[in-house]
PDB file of C-alpha atoms in Angstrom:
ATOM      1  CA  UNK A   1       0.000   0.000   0.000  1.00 45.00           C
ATOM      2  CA  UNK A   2       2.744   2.096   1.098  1.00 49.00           C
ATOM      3  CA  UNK A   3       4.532   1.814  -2.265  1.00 48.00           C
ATOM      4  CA  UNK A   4       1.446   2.233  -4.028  1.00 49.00           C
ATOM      5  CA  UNK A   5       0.640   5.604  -2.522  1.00 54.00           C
ATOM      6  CA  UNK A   6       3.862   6.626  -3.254  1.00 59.00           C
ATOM      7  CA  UNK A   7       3.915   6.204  -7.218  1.00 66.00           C
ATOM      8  CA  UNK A   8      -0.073   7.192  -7.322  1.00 83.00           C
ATOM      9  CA  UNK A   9      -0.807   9.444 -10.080  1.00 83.00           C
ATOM     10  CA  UNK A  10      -2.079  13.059  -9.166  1.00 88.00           C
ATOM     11  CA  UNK A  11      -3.077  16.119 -10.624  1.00 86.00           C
ATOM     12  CA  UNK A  12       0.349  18.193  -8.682  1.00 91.00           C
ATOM     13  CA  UNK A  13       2.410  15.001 -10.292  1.00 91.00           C
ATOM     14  CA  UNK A  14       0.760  15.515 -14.189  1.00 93.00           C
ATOM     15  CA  UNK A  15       1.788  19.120 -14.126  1.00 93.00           C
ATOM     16  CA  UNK A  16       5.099  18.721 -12.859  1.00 93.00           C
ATOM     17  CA  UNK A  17       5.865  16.338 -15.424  1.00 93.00           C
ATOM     18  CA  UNK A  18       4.211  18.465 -18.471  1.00 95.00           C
ATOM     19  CA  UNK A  19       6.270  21.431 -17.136  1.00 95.00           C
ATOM     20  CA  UNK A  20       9.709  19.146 -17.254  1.00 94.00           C
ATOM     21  CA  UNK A  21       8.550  18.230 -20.569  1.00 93.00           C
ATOM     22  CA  UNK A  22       7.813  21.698 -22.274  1.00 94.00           C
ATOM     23  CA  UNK A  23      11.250  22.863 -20.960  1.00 94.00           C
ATOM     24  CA  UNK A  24      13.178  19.731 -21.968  1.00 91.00           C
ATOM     25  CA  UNK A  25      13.058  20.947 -25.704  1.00 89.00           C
ATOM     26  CA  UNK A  26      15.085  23.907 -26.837  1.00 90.00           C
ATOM     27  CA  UNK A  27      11.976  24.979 -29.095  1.00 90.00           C
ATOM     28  CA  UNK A  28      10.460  26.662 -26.295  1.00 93.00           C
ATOM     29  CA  UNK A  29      12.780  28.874 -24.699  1.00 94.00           C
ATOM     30  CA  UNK A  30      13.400  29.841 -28.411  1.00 95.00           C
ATOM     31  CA  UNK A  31      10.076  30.433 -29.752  1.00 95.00           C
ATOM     32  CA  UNK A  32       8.781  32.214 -26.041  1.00 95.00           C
ATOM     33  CA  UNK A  33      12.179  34.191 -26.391  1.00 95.00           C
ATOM     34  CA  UNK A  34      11.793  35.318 -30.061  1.00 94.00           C
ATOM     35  CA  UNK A  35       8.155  35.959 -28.998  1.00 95.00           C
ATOM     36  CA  UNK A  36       8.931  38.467 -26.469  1.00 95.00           C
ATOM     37  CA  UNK A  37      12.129  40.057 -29.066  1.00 95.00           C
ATOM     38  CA  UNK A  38      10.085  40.451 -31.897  1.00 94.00           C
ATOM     39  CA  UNK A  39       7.216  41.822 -30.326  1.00 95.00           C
ATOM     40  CA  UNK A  40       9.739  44.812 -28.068  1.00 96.00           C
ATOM     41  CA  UNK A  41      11.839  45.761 -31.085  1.00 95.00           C
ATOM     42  CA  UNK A  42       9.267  46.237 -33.384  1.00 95.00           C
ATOM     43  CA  UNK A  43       7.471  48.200 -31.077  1.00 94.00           C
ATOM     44  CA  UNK A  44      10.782  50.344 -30.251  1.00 94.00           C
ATOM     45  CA  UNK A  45      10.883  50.612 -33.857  1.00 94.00           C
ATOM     46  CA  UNK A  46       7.542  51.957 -34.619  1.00 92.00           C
ATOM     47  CA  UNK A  47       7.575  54.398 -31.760  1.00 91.00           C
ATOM     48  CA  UNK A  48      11.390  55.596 -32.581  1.00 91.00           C
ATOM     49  CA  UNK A  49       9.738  56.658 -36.352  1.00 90.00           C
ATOM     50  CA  UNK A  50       6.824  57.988 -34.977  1.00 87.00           C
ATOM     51  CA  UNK A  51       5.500  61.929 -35.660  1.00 84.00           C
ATOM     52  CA  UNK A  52       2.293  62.773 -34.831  1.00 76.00           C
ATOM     53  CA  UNK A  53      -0.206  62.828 -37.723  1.00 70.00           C
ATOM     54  CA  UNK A  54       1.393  59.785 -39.405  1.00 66.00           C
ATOM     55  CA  UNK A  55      -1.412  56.841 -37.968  1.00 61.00           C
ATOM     56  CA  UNK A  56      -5.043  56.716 -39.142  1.00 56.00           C
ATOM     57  CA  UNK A  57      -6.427  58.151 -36.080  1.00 55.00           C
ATOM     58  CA  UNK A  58      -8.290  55.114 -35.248  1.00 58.00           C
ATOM     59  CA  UNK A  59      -5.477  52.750 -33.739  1.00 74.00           C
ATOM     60  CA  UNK A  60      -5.367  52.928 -30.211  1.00 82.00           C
ATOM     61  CA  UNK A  61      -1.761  53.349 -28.412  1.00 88.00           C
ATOM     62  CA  UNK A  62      -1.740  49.858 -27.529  1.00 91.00           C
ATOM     63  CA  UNK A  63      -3.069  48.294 -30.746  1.00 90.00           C
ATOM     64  CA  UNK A  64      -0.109  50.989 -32.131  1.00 90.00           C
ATOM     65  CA  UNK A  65       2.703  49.957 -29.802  1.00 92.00           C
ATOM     66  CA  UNK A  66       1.770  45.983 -29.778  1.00 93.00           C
ATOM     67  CA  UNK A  67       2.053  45.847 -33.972  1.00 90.00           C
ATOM     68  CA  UNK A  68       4.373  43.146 -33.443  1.00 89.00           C
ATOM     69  CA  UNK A  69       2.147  41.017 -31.345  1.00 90.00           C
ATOM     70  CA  UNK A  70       1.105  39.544 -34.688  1.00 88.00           C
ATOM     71  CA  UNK A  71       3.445  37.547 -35.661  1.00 90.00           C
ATOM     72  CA  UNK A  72       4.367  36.603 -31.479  1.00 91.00           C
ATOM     73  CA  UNK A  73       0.567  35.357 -32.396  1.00 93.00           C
ATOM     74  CA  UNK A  74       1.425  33.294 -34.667  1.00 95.00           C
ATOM     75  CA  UNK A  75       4.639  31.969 -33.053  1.00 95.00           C
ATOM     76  CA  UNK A  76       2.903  31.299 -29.576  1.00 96.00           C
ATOM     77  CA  UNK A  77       0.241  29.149 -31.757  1.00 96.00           C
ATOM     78  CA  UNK A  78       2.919  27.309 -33.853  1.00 96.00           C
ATOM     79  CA  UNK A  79       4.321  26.134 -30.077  1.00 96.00           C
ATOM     80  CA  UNK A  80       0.929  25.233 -29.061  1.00 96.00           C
ATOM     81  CA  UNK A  81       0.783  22.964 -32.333  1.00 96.00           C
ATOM     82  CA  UNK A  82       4.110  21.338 -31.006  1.00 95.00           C
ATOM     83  CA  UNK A  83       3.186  20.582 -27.514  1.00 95.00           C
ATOM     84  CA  UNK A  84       0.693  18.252 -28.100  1.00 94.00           C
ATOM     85  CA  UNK A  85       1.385  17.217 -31.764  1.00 94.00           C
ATOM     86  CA  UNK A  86       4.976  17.409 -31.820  1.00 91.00           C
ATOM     87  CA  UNK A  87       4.796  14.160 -28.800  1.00 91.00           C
ATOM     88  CA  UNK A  88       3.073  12.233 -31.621  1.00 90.00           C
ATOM     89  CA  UNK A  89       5.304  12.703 -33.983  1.00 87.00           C
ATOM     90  CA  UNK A  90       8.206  11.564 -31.810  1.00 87.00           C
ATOM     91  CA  UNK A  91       6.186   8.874 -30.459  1.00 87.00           C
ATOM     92  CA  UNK A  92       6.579   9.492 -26.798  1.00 89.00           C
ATOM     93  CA  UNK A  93       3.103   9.949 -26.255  1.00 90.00           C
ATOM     94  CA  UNK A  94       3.111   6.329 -25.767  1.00 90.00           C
ATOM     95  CA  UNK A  95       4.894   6.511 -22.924  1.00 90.00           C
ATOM     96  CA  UNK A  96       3.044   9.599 -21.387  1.00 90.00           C
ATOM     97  CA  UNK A  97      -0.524   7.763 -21.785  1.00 89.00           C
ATOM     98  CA  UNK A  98       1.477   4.607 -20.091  1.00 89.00           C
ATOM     99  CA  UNK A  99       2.154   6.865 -16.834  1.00 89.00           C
ATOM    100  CA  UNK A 100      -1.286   8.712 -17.150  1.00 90.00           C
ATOM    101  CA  UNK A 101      -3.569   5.952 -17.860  1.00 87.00           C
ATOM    102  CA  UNK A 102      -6.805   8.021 -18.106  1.00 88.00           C
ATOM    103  CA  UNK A 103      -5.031  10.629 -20.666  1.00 89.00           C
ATOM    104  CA  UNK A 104      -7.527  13.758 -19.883  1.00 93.00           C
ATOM    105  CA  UNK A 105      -5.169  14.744 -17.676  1.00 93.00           C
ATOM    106  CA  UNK A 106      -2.161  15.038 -19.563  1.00 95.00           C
ATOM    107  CA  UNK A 107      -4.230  17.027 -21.980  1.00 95.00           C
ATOM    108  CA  UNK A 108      -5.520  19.704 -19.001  1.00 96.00           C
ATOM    109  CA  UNK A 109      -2.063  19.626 -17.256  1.00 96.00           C
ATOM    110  CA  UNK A 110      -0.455  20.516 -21.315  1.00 97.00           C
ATOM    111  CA  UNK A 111      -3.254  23.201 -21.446  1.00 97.00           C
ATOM    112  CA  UNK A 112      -2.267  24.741 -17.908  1.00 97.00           C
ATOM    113  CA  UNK A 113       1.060  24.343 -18.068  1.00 97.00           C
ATOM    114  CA  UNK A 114       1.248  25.718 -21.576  1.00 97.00           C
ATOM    115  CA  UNK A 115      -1.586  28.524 -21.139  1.00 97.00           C
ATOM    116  CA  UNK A 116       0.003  29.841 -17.845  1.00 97.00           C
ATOM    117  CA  UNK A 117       3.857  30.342 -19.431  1.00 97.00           C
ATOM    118  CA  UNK A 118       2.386  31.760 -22.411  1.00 97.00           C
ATOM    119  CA  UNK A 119       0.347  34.065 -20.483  1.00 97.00           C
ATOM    120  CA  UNK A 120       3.565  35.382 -18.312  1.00 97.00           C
ATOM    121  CA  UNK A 121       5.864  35.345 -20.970  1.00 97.00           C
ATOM    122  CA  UNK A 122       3.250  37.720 -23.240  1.00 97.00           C
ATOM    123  CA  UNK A 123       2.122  39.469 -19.649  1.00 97.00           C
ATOM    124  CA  UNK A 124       5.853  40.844 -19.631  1.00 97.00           C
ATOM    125  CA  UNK A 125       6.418  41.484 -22.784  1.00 96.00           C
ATOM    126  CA  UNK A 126       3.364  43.614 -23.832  1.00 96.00           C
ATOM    127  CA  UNK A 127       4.204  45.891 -20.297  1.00 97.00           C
ATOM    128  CA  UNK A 128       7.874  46.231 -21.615  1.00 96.00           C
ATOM    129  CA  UNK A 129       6.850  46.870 -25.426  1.00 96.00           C
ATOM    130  CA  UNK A 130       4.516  49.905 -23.950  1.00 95.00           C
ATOM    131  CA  UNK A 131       6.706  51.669 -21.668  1.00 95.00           C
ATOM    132  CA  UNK A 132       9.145  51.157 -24.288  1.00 95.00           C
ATOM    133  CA  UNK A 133       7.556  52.693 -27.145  1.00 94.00           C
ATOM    134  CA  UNK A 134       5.949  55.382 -24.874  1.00 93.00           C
ATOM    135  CA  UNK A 135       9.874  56.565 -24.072  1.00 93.00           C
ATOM    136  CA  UNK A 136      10.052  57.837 -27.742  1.00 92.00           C
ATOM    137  CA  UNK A 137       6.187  58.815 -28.410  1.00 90.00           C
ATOM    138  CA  UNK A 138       6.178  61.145 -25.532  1.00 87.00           C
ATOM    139  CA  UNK A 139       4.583  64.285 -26.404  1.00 85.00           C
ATOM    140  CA  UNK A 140       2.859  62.833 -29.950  1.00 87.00           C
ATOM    141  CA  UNK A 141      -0.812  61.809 -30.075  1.00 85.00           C
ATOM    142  CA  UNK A 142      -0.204  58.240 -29.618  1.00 88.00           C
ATOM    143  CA  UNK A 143       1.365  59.597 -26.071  1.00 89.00           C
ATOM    144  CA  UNK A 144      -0.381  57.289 -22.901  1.00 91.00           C
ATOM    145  CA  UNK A 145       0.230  56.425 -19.574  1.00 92.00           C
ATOM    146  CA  UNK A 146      -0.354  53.312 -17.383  1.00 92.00           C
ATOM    147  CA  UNK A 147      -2.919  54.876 -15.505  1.00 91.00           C
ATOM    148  CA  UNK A 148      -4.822  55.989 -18.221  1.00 92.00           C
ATOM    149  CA  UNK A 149      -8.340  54.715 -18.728  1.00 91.00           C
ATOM    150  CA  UNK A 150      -8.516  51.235 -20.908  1.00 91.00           C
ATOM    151  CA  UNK A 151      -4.383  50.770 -20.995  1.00 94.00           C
ATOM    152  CA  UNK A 152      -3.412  48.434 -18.182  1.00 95.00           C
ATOM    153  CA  UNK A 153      -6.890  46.120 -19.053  1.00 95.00           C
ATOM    154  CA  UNK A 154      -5.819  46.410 -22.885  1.00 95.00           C
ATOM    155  CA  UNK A 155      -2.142  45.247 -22.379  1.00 96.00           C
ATOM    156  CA  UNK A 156      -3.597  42.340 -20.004  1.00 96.00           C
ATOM    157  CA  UNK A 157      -6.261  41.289 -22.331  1.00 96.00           C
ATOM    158  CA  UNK A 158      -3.379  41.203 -25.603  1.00 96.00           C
ATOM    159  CA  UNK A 159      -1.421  38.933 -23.437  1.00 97.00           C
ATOM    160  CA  UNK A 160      -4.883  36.894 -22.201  1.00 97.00           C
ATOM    161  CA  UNK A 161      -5.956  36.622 -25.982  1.00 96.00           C
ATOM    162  CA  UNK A 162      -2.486  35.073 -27.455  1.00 97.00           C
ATOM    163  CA  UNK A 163      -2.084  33.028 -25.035  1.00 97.00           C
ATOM    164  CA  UNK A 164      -5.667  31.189 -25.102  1.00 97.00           C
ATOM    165  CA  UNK A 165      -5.634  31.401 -28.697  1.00 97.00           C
ATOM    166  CA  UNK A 166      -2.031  29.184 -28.440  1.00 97.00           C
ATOM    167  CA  UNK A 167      -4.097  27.195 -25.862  1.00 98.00           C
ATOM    168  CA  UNK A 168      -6.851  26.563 -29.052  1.00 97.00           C
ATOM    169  CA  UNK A 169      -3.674  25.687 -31.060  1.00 97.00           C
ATOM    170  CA  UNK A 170      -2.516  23.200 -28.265  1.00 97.00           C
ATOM    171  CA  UNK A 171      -6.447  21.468 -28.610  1.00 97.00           C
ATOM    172  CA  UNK A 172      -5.786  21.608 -32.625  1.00 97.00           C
ATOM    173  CA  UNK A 173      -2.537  19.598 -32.173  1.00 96.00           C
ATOM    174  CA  UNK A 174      -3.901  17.410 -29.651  1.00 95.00           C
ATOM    175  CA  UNK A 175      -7.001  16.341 -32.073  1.00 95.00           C
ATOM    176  CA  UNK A 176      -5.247  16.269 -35.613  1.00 95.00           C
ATOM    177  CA  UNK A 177      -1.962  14.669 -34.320  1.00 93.00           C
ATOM    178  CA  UNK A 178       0.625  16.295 -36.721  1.00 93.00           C
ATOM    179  CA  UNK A 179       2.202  19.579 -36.730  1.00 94.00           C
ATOM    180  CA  UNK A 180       1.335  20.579 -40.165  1.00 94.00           C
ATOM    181  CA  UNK A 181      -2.414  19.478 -39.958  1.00 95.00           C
ATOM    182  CA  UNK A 182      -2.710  21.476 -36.665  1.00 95.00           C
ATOM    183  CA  UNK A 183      -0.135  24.519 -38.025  1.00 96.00           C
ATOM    184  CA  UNK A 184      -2.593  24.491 -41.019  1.00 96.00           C
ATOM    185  CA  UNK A 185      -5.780  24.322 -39.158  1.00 96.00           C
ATOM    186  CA  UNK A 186      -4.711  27.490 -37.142  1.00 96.00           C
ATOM    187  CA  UNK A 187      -3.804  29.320 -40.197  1.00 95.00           C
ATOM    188  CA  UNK A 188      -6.674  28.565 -42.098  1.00 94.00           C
ATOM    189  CA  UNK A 189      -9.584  28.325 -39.333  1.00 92.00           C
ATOM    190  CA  UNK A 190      -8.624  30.979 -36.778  1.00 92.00           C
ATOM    191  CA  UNK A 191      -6.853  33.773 -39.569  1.00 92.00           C
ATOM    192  CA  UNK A 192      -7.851  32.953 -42.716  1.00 93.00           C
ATOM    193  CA  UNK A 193     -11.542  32.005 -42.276  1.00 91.00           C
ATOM    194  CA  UNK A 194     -13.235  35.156 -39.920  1.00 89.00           C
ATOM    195  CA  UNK A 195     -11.459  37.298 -42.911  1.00 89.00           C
ATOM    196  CA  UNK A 196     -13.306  35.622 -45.922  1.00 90.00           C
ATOM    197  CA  UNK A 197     -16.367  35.129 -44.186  1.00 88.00           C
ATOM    198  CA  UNK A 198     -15.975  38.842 -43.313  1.00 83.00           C
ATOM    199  CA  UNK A 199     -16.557  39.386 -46.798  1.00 85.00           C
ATOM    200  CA  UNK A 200     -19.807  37.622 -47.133  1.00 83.00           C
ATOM    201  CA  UNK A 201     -22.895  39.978 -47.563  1.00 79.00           C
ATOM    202  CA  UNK A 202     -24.446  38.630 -45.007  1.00 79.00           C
ATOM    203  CA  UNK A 203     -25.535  40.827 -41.106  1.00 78.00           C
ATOM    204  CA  UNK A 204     -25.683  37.488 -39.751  1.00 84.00           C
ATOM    205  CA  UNK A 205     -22.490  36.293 -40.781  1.00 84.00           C
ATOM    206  CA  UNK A 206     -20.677  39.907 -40.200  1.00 82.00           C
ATOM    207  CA  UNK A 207     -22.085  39.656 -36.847  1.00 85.00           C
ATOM    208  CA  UNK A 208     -20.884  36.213 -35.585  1.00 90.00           C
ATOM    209  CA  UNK A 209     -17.551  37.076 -37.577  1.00 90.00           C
ATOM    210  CA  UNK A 210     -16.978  39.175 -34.258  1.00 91.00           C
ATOM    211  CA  UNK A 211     -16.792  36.239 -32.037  1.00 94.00           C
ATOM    212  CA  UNK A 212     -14.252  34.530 -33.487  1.00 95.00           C
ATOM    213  CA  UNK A 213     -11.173  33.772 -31.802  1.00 94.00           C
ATOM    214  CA  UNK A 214      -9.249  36.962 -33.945  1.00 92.00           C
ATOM    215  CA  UNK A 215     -11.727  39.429 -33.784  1.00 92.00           C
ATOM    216  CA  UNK A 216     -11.854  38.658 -29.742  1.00 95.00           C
ATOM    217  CA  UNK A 217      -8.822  38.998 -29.269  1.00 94.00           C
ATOM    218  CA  UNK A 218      -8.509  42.607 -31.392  1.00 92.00           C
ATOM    219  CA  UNK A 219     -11.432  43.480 -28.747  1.00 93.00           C
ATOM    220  CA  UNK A 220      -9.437  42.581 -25.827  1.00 94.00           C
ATOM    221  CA  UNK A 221      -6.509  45.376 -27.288  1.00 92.00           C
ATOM    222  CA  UNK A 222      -8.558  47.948 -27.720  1.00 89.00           C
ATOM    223  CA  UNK A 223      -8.554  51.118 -25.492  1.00 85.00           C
ATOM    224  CA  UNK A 224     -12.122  52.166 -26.211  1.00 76.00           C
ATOM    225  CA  UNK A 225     -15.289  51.013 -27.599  1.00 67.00           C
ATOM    226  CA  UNK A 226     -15.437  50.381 -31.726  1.00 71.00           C
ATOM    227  CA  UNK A 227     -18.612  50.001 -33.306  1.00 65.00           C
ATOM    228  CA  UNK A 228     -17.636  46.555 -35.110  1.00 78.00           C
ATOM    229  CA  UNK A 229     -16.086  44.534 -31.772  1.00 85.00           C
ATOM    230  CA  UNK A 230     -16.966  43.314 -28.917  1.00 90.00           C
ATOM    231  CA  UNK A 231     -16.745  44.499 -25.335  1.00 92.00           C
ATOM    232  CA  UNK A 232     -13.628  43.541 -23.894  1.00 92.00           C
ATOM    233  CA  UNK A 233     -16.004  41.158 -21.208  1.00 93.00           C
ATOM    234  CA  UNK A 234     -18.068  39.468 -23.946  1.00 95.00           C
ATOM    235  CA  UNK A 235     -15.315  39.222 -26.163  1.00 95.00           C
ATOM    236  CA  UNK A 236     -12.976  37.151 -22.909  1.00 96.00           C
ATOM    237  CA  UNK A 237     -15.936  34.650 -22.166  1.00 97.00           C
ATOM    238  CA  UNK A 238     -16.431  34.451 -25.773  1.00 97.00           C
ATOM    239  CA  UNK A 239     -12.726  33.317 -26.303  1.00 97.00           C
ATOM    240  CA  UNK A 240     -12.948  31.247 -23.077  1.00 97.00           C
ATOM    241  CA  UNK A 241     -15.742  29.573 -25.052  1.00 97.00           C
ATOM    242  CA  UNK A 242     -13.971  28.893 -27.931  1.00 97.00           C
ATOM    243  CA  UNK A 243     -10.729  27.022 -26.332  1.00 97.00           C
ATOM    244  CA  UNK A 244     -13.259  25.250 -24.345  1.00 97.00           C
ATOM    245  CA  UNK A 245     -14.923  23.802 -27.186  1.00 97.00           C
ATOM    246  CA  UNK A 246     -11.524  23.116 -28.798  1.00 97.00           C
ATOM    247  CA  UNK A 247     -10.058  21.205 -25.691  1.00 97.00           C
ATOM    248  CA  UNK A 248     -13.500  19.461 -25.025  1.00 97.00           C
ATOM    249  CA  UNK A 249     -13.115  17.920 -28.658  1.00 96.00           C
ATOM    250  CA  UNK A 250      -9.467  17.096 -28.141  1.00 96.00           C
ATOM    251  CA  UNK A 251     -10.453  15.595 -24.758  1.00 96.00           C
ATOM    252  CA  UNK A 252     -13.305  13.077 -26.733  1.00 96.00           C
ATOM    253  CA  UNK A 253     -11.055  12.631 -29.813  1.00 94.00           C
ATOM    254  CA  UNK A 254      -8.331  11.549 -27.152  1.00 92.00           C
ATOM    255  CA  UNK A 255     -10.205   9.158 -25.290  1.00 90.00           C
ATOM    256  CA  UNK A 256     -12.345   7.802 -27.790  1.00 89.00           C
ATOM    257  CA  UNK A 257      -8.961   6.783 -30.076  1.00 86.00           C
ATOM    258  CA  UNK A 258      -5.756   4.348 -29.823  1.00 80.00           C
ATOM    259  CA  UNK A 259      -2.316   6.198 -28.824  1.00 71.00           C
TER     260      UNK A 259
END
């Protein structure tokens, strides 16, 4: 019994091993480092070349400063592909549904694990990208402050948004099983997809457009209120809903099929 006990499987023991695992592999210090790189310089960049009457006037000073956060998007989600997908490919998920019998799980703990280090990485580098930028756009009209109304929540909410959209690409990986499926699912279901049907002629279609997982998270950046997104609230428990959806369909696909 004693011995037993001491090798039972827990929720605190699933974690710690998915967090040994997503550090084990040099892919993601690289891909959460050139994240947070990318996203600073480009947003040193833009506010070092800034003069005031050279935006559109609509972008807010986060969406302006956080231009970079686009392709950190797209890099968080590619990692979230290899998390789950990447341990098929290699064939070692074998031996994780060997130690974790009932294999939901692994899949919650890689979700966690995954969600939570995306979210602090992004959480830091979003703050530092701002205050950055703001050194040089000081006394433009893209000037802001921490303080000011809408900032803080927006430069949360950018971090929030990648890093449960990278969750979705985690469920994508889980449920196709190969990088390039789940890369290409991403690609062409979260980006490519709310922009065609975007073009449709359609109120109901333009409508739900705004709830998908892009639009949501261009809601959750903004500063102020825009007539075609959501409210930063609705558009969080509408993300929420969509990576729960995701991971509940990874979950069934996972238990329903051989390793």
């Amino acid at each position: 019994m004693t011995a037993t006990a001491a090798y039972r499987v827990t929720r605190v023991r699933v974690l710690r091993s998915e967090w040994s695992k997503l550090w084990s592999v040099r892919s993601t210090g690289l891909a959460l480092g050139a994240t947070a790189l990318l996203t600073i310089a480009i947003g040193a960049v833009i506010g070092a070349n800034y003069t005031s009457g050279n935006g559109d006037g609509t972008t807010g000073p986060v969406q302006f400063t956080l231009l970079g956060i686009q392709f950190s998007q797209l890099i968080v989600a590619v990692l979230g592909v290899m998390v789950t997908a990447g341990e098929y490919s290699t064939g070692m998920v074998r031996a994780t549904m060997a130690a974790v019998p009932r294999r939901l799980p692994v899949l919650w703990a890689k979700a966690a694990v995954f969600g939570a280090t995306a979210f602090a990485t992004l959480l830091m580098t979003t703050f530092a990208t701002f205050l950055l930028a703001q050194t040089f756009l000081n006394g433009t009209d893209q000037e802001a402050a921490l303080t000011d109304p809408g900032i803080a929540r927006a430069l949360v909410g950018a971090a929030a948004g990648i890093a449960l959209i990278g969750v979705i690409s985690l469920a994508l990986g889980a449920a196709l099983r190969g990088v390039p499926a789940g890369i290409g699912a991403y690609i062409g279901g979260v980006l490519i997809l709310p922009e065609v049907a975007g073009m449709l002629p359609f109120g109901a279609v333009e409508d739900a457009v705004a709830y998908f997982p892009s639009r949501t998270l261009e809601a959750l950046m903004a500063t102020g209120s825009e007539a075609d997104l959501l409210s930063p609230g609705v558009a969080f428990v509408a993300l929420c809903a969509w990576v729960a959806v995701a991971l509940g369909a990874a979950g069934l696909l996972l238990r329903r099929r051989d390793v």
